[in-house]
Coordinates of C-alpha atoms in Angstrom, one line a residue:
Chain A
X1 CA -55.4 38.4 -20.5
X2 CA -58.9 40.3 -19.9
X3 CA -57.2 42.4 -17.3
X4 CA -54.2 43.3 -19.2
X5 CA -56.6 44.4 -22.1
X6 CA -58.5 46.6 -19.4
X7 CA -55.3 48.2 -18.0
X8 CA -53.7 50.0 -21.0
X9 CA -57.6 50.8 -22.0
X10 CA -58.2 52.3 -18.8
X11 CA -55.3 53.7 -18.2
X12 CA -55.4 57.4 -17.0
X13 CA -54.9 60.1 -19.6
X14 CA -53.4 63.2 -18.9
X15 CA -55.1 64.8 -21.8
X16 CA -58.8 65.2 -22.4
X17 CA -58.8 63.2 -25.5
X18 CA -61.9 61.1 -24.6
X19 CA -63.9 64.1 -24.9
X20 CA -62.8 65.3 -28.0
X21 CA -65.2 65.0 -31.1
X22 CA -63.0 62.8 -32.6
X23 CA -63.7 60.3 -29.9
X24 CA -67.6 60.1 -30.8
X25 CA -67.0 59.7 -34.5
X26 CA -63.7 57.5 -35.3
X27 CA -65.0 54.6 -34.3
X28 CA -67.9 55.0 -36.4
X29 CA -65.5 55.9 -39.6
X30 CA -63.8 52.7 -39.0
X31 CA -66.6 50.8 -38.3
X32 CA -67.7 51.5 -42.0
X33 CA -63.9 50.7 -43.4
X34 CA -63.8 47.3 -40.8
X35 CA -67.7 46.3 -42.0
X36 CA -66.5 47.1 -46.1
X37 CA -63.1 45.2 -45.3
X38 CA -64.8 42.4 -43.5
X39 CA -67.4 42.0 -45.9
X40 CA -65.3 41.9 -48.5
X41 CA -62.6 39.2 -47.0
X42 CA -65.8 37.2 -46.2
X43 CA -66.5 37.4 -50.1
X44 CA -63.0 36.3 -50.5
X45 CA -63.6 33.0 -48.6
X46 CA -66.9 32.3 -50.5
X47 CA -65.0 33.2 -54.0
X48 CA -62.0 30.9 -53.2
X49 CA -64.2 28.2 -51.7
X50 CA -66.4 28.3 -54.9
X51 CA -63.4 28.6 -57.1
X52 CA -62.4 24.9 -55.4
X53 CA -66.0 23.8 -55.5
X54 CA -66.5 24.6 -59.3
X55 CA -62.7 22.9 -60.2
X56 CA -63.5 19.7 -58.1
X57 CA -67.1 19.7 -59.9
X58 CA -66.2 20.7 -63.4
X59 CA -63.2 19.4 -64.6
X60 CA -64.1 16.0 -63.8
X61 CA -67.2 16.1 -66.0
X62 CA -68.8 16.7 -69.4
X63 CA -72.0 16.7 -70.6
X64 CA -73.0 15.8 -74.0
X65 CA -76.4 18.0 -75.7
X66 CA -78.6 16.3 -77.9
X67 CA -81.6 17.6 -80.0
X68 CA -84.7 16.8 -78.4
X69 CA -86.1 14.4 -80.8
X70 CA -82.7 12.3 -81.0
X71 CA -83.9 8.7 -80.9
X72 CA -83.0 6.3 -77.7
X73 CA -81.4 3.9 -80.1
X74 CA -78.8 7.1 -81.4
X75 CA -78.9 8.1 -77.8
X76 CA -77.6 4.1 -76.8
X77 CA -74.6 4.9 -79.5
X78 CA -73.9 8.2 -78.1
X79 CA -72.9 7.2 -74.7
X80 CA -71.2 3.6 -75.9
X81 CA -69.2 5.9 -78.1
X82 CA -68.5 8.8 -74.9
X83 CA -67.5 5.3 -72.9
X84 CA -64.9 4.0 -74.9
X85 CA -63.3 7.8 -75.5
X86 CA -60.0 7.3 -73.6
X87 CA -60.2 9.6 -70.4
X88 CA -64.3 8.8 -69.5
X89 CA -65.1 7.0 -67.2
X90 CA -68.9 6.8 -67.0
X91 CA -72.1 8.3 -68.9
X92 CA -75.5 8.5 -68.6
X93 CA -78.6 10.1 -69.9
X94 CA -80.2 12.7 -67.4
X95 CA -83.7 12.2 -67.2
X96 CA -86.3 14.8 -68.1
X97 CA -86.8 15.6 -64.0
X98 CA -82.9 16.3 -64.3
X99 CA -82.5 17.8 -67.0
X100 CA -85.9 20.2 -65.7
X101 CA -84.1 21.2 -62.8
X102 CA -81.0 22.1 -63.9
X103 CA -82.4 24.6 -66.6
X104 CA -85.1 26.1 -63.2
X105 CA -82.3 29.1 -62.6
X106 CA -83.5 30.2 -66.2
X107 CA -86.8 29.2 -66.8
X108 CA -88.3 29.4 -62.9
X109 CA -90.6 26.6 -61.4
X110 CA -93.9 27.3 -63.0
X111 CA -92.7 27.1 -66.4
X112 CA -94.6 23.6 -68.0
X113 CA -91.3 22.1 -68.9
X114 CA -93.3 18.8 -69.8
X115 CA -94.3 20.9 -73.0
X116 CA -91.0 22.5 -74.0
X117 CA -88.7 20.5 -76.0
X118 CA -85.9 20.3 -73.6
X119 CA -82.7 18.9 -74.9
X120 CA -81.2 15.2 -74.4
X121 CA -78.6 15.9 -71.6
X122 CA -75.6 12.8 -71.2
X123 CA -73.8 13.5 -68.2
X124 CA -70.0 12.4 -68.6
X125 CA -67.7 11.8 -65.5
X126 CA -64.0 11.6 -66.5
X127 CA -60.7 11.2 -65.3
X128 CA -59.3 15.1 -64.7
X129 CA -55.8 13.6 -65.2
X130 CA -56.4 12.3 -68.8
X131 CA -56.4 14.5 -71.3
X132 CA -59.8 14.1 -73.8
X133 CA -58.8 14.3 -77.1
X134 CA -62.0 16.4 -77.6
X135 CA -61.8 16.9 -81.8
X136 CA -61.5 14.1 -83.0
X137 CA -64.7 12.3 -79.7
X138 CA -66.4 15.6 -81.3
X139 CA -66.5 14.4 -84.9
X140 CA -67.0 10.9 -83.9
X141 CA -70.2 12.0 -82.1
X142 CA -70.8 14.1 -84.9
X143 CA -71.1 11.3 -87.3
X144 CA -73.5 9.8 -85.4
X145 CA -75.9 12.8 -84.0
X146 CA -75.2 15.7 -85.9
X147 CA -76.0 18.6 -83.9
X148 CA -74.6 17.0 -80.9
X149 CA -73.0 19.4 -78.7
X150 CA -69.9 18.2 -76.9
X151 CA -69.4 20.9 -73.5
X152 CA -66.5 20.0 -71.6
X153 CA -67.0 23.0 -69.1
X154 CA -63.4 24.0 -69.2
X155 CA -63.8 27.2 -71.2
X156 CA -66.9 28.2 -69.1
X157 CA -64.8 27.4 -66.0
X158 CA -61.6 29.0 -67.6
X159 CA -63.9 32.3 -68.0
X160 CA -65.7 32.1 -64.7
X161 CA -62.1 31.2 -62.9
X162 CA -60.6 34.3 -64.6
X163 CA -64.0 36.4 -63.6
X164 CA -63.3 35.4 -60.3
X165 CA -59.8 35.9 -59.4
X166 CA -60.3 39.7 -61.0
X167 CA -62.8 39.9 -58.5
X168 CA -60.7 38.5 -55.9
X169 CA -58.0 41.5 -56.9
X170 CA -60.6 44.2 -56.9
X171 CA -61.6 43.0 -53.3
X172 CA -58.4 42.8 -52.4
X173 CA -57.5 46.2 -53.7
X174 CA -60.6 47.6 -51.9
X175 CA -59.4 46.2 -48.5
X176 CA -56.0 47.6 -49.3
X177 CA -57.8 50.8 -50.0
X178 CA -59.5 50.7 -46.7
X179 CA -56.8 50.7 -44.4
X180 CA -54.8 53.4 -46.3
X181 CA -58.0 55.2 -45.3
X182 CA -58.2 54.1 -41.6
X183 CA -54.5 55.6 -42.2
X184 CA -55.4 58.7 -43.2
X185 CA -58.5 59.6 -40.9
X186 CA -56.4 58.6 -37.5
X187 CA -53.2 60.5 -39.3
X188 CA -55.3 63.9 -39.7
X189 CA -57.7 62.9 -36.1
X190 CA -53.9 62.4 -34.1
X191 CA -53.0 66.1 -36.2
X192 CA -56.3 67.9 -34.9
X193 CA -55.7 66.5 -31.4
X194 CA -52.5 67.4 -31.0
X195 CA -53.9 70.8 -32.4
X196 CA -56.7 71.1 -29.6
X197 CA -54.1 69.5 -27.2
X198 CA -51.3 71.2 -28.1
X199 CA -51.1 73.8 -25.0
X200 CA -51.0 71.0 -23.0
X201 CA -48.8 68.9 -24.6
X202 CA -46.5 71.8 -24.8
X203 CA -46.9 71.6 -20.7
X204 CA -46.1 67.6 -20.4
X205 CA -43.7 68.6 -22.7
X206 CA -42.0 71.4 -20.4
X207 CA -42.8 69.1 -17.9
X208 CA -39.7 67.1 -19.0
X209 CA -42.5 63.9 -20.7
X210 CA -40.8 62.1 -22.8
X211 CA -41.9 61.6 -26.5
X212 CA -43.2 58.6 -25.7
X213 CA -44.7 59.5 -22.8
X214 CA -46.9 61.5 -24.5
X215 CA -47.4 59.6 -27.9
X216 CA -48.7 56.8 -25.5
X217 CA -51.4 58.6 -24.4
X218 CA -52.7 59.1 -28.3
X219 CA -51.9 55.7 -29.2
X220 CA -53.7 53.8 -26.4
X221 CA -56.4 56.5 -26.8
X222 CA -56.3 55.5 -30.9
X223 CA -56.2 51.7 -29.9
X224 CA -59.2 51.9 -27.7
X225 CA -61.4 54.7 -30.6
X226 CA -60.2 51.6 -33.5
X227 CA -61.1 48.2 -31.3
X228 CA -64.7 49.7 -30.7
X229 CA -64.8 50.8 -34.2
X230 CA -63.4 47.3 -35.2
X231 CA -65.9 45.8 -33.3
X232 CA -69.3 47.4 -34.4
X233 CA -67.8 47.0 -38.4
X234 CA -67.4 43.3 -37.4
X235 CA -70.7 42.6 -35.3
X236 CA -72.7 44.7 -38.6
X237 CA -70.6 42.3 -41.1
X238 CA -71.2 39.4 -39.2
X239 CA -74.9 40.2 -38.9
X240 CA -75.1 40.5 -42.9
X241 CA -73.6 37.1 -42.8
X242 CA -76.8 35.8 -40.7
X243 CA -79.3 37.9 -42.7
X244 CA -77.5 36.2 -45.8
X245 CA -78.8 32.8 -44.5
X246 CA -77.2 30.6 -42.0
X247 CA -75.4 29.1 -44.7
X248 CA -75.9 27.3 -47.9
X249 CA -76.2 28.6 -51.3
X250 CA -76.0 32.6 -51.4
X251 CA -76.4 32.6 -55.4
X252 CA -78.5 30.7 -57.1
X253 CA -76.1 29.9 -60.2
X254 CA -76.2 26.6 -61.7
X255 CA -73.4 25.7 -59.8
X256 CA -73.3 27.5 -56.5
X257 CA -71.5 29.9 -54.2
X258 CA -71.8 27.5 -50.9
X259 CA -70.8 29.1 -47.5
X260 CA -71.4 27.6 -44.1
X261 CA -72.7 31.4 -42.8
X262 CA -71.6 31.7 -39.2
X263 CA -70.6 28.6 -38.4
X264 CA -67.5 28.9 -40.7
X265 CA -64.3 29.0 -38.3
X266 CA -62.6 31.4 -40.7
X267 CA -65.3 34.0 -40.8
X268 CA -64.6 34.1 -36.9
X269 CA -60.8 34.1 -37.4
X270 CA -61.0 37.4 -40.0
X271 CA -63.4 38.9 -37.6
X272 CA -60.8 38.8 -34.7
X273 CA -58.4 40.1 -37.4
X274 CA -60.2 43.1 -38.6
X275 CA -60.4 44.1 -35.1
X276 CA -57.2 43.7 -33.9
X277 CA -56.2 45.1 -37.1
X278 CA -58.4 48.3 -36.7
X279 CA -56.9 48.9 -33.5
X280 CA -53.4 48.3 -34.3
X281 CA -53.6 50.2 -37.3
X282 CA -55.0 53.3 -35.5
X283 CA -53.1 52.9 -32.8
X284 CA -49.4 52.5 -34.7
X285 CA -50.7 55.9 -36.9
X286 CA -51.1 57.9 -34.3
X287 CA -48.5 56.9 -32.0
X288 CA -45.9 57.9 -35.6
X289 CA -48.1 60.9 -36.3
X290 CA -47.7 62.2 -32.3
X291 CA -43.7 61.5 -32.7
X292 CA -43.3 63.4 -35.8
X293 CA -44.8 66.0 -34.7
X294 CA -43.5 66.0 -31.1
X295 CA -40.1 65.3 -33.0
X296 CA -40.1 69.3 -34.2
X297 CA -40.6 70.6 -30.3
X298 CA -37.2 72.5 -29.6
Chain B
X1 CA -26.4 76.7 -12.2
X2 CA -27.3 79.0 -15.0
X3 CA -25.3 81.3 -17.0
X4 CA -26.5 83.1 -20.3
X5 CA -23.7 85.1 -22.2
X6 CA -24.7 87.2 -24.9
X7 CA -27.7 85.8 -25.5
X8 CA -30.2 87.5 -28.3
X9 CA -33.8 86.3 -29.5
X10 CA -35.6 87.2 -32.5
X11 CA -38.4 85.6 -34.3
X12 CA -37.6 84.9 -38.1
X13 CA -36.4 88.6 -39.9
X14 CA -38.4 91.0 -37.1
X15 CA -36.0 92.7 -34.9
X16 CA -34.7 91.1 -31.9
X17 CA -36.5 90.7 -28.6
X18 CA -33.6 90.3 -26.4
X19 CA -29.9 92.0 -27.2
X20 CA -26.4 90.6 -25.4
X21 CA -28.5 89.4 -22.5
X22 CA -25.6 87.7 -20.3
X23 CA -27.3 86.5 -16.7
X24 CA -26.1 84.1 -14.2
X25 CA -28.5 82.3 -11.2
X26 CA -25.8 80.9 -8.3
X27 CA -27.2 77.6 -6.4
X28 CA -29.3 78.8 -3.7
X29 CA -29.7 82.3 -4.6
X30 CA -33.6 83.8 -5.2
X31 CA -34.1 86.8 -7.8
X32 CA -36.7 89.1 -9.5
X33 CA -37.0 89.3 -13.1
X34 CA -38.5 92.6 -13.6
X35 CA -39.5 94.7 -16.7
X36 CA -42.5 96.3 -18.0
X37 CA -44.9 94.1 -20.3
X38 CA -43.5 93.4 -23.5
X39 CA -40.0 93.7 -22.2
X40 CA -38.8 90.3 -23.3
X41 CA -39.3 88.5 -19.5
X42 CA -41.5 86.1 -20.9
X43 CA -39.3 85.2 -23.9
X44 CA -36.1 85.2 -21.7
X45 CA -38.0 82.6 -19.0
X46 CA -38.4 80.4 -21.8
X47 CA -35.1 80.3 -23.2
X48 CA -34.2 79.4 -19.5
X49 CA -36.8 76.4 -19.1
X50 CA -35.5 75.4 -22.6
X51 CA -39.0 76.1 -24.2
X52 CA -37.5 78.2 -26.9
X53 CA -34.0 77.9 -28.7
X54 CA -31.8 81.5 -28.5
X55 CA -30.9 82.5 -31.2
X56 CA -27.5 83.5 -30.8
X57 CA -25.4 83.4 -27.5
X58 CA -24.6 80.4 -25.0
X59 CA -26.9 79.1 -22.8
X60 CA -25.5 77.0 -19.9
X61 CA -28.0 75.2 -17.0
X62 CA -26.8 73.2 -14.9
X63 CA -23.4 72.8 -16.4
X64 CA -24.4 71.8 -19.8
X65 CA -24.1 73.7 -22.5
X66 CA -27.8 73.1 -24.0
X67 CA -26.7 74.7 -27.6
X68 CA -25.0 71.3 -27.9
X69 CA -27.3 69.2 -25.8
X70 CA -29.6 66.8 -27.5
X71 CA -32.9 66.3 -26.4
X72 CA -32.6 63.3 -24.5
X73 CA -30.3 65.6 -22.6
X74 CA -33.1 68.8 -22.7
X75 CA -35.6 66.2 -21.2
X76 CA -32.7 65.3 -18.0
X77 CA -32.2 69.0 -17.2
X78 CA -36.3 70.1 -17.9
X79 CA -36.5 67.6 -14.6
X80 CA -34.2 69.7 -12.5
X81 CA -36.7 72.9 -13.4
X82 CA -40.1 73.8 -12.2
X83 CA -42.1 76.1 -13.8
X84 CA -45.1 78.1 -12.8
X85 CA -46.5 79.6 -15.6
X86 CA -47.9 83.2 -16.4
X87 CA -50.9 81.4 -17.5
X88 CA -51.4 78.8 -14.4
X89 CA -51.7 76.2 -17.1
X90 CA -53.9 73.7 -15.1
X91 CA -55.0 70.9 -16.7
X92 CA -58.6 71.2 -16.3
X93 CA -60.0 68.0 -16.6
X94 CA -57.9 66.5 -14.0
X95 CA -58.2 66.9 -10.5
X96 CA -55.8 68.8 -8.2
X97 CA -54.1 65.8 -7.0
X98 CA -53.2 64.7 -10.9
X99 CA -51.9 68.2 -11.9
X100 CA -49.8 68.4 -8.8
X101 CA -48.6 64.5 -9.8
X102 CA -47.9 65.3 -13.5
X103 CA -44.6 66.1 -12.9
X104 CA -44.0 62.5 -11.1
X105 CA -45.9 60.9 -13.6
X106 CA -43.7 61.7 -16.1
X107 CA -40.9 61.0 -14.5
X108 CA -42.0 57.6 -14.1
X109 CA -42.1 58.0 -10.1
X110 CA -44.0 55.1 -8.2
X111 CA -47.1 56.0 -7.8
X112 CA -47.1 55.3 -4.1
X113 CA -44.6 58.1 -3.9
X114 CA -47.5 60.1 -5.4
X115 CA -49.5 58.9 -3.1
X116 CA -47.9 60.3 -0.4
X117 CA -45.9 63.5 -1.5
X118 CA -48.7 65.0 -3.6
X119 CA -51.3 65.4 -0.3
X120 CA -48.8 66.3 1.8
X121 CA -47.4 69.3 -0.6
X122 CA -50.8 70.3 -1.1
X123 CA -51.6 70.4 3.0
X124 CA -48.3 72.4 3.1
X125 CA -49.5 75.1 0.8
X126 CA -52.7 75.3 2.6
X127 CA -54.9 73.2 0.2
X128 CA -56.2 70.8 2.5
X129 CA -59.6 69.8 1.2
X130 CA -58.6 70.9 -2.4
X131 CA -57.4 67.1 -3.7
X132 CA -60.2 66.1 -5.5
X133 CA -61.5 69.6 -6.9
X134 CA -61.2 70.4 -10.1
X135 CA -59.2 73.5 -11.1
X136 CA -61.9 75.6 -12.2
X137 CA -63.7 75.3 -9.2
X138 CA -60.7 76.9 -7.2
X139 CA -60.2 80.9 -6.9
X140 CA -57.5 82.7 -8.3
X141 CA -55.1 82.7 -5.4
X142 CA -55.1 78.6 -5.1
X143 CA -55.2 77.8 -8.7
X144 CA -51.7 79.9 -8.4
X145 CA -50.3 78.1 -5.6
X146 CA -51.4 74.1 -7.0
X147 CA -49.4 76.0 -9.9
X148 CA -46.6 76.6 -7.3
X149 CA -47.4 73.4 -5.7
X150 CA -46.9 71.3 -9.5
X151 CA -43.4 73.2 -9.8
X152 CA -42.0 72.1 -6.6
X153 CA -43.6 68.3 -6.0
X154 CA -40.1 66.8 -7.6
X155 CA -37.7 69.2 -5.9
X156 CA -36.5 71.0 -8.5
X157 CA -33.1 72.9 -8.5
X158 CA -34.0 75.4 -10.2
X159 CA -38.0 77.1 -9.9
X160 CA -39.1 80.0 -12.6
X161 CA -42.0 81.6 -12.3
X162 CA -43.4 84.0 -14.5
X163 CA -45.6 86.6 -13.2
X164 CA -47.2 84.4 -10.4
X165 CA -48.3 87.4 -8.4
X166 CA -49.6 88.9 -12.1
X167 CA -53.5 87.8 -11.2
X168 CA -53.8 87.8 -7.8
X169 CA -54.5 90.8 -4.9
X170 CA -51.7 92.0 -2.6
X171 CA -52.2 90.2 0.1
X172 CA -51.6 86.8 -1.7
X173 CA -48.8 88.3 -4.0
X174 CA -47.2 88.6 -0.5
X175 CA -48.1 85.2 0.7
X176 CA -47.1 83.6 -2.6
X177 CA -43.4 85.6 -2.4
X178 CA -42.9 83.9 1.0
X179 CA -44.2 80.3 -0.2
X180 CA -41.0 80.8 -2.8
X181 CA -38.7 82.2 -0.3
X182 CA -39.7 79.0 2.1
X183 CA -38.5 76.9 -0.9
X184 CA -36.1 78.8 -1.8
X185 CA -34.1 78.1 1.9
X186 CA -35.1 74.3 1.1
X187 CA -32.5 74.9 -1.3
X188 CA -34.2 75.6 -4.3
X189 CA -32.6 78.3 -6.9
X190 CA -35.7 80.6 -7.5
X191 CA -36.1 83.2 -10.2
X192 CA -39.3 85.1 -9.9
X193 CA -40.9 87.5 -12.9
X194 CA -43.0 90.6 -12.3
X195 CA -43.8 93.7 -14.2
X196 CA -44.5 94.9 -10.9
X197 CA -41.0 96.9 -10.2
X198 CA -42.3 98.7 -6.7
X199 CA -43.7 94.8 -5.4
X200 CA -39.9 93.3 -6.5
X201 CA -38.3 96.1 -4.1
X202 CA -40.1 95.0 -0.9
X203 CA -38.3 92.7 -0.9
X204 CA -34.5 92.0 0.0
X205 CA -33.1 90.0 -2.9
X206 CA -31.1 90.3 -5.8
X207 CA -33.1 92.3 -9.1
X208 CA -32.4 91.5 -13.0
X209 CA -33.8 94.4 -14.9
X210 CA -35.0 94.0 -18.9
X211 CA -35.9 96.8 -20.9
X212 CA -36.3 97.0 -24.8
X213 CA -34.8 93.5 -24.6
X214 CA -31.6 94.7 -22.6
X215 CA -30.3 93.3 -19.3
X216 CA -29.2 94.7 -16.2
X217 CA -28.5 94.2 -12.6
X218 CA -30.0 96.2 -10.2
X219 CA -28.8 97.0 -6.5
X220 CA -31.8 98.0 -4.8
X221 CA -32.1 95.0 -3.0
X222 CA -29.4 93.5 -1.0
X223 CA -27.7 90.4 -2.5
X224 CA -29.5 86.9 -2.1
X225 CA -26.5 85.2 -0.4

């Protein structure tokens, strides 16, 4: 495998494109476009993963806001009443360490929670099949704790799943964007080379070379400039991955982003990609740029 | 083996390089190309080696009409040519042996076949030592003849050369001449350029003549069969 790689690589070219300036920096243009692509799938992953992560968290729980001097006998009532609402299937009261930590995004660790009044916090678990009839549990807790604050977490989820997959398409479109642009360097780099070249293409040509013959020589020279580049873009995206943190929690939002850094099988899989990608991309552009143009020889 | 019949070239609206120039090359035959600089000789050769299109007239090599060729067809008969250019047109970066072994090359030939033609040419046109020098590095007289050498390493049936005595003093011109006329009895159809009319008459072959883009034959030398 290693040694078929090396031979096209290697392989003799009959033009001096290796010491063209485009040689020293392509690979350097599409290591930025592979690191911006790669980064960006590798926000994909995280997005979708924490797109899962908040549906399996979310929409199997609700949590239940009380004022924070509600009495522990209204409190008792509260969750009896949340238990016998068709759909949940469990309740409790969050205690004040809890209901501390979950509020730390917003208030940090040195604020003296002990002296705020922080609110009475009933976690719910429910059944995501069932559907709550939320109105009607709403005035029912209502009636009993007015003030009570019934969050089901859908509507924040809804928003947060709708922020997300617009993110998803604008990272998506930005990839998109960054091989049309990989495109368009190696079209106009294949176009000045065949420029420089083109008094000795015109001799292979003479020469009775074959179109092919000669777009080979630009394409294996392209597949070679777009696998380096591929391969520095990928190595500086998979060092932002490590710098990130070997994995865990890249955002600290109440619930999460969660990735599993480098040790995540599909970072290693779009890494491969974007290389092989870089250099068949470059290498597919130029070899259709050289034919074109070779195509208009008489 | 090649036959042009009222063949004229002109480059968009300017006025034509080359009026009714009809021409035939027999198999085996060796010829001069003569006219002064700017005559058309250049722009004639390359209708011939199929570098340029005519643009009126019929232009036959080998048989084929090429007006009606395609290229798949140009690329066949461009393998029965050799060319040695005005300009040498060495590729620099390579070696002696690869220039010589282009032609091969892209012909596909094995490259053990390279590897024993291409030295053996080379050693033939007195280039012994010269495999693994880069062009550059080589004087005028042996750049020309790895030209020479480049044109001739597949045999061709037909060899042009434009000017290849252009750069060079006397003595090689004359040595050069007689490296084509030694290929030329190998069988090979040879048509040689020069401005220089009073070199072309030393020698005993057949003399085309172009002036302000017209044709002629001329009998000062004695016929190449």
């Amino acid at each position: 495998m290693i040694a078929t790689l090396r031979l096209p690589l290697q392989m003799r070219l009959d033009l001096p494109l290796r010491q063209d300036a485009s040689s020293r920096f392509l690979p350097w243009i599409i290591a930025l476009m592979v690191y911006l692509a790669t980064t960006g799938g590798i926000a994909l992953i995280w997005l979708g993963d924490a797109l899962g992560n908040w549906d399996a968290a979310l929409t199997s729980t609700l949590t239940l806001q009380l004022p924070a001097d509600t009495s522990d006998a209204r409190i008792d009532v509260a969750i009896a009443t949340l238990k016998q609402a068709k759909g949940v299937v469990s309740a409790r009261l969050l205690d004040q360490s809890e209901t501390a930590r979950l509020l730390q995004p917003w208030l940090g660790t040195s604020a003296p929670v002990d002296a705020l009044p922080l609110p009475r916090l009933i976690d719910a678990r429910v059944d995501p099949k069932v559907d709550i009839d939320y109105p009607t549990l709403r005035q029912h807790l209502d009636s009993i704790i007015p003030n009570a604050q019934l969050d089901s977490n859908r509507t924040w989820l809804g928003n947060m799943r709708s922020f997300a997959l617009r993110l998803e398409g604008v990272i998506g479109v930005g990839v998109i964007v960054v091989a049309l642009l990989i495109v368009t360097i190696v079209v106009f780099t294949a176009r000045i080379g065949m420029a420089i070249h083109r008094s000795a293409i015109e001799l292979l040509h003479l020469l009775g070379a074959q179109d092919e013959y000669i777009a080979r020589q630009f394409q294996i020279h392209a597949l070679w400039l777009g696998l380096r580049g591929g391969l520095i873009g990928a190595a500086a995206a998979l060092a932002t991955v490590i710098i990130l943190g070997p994995g865990g929690y890249v955002l600290a939002l109440p619930v999460p982003i969660a990735t599993r850094g480098v040790f995540d099988w599909r970072l290693w899989l779009l890494v491969v990609v974007a290389v092989l990608a870089a250099g068949g991309v470059a290498m597919v552009t130029a070899r259709m740029t050289v034919l074109r143009q070779l195509g208009r020889m008489p | 083996m090649v036959r042009l019949e009222n063949v004229g070239k002109s480059y968009g609206s300017d006025a034509e390089i080359l009026h009714d120039v009809s021409l035939q090359l027999d198999p085996g035959g060796l010829y001069f190309l003569t006219g002064n600089s700017g005559a058309g000789k250049t722009t004639l050769l390359k209708i011939i080696y199929l570098a340029e299109p005519p643009s009126r007239g019929m232009v036959t090599l080998f048989d084929t009409d090429v007006s009606t060729s395609d290229r798949a067809a140009h690329t066949a008969l461009r393998h029965r040519i050799g060319i040695v250019f005005q300009d040498v047109r060495l590729i620099d970066h390579l070696t002696v042996r690869d220039n010589v072994a282009l032609p091969l090359r892209v012909a596909r030939a094995p490259e053990r076949e390279i590897r024993e033609n291409v030295p053996e040419l080379l050693s033939w046109m007195g280039l012994d030592g010269k495999l693994d020098c880069c062009p550059a590095t080589l004087s005028g007289g042996e750049q020309q003849r790895v030209a020479i050498a480049r044109a001739i390493v597949r045999r061709p049936d037909l060899l042009i050369a434009d000017e290849p005595t252009g750069n060079v003093d006397d003595d090689i011109a004359m040595l050069l001449v007689r490296v084509f006329e030694r290929i030329n009895k190998l069988g090979t159809t040879v048509l040689i350029a020069t401005h220089d009319i009073a070199f072309a008459r030393q020698f005993a072959h057949r003399r085309y003549h172009l002036a302000k883009g017209a044709l002629s034959v001329v009998n000062d030398g004695a016929p190449a069969q």
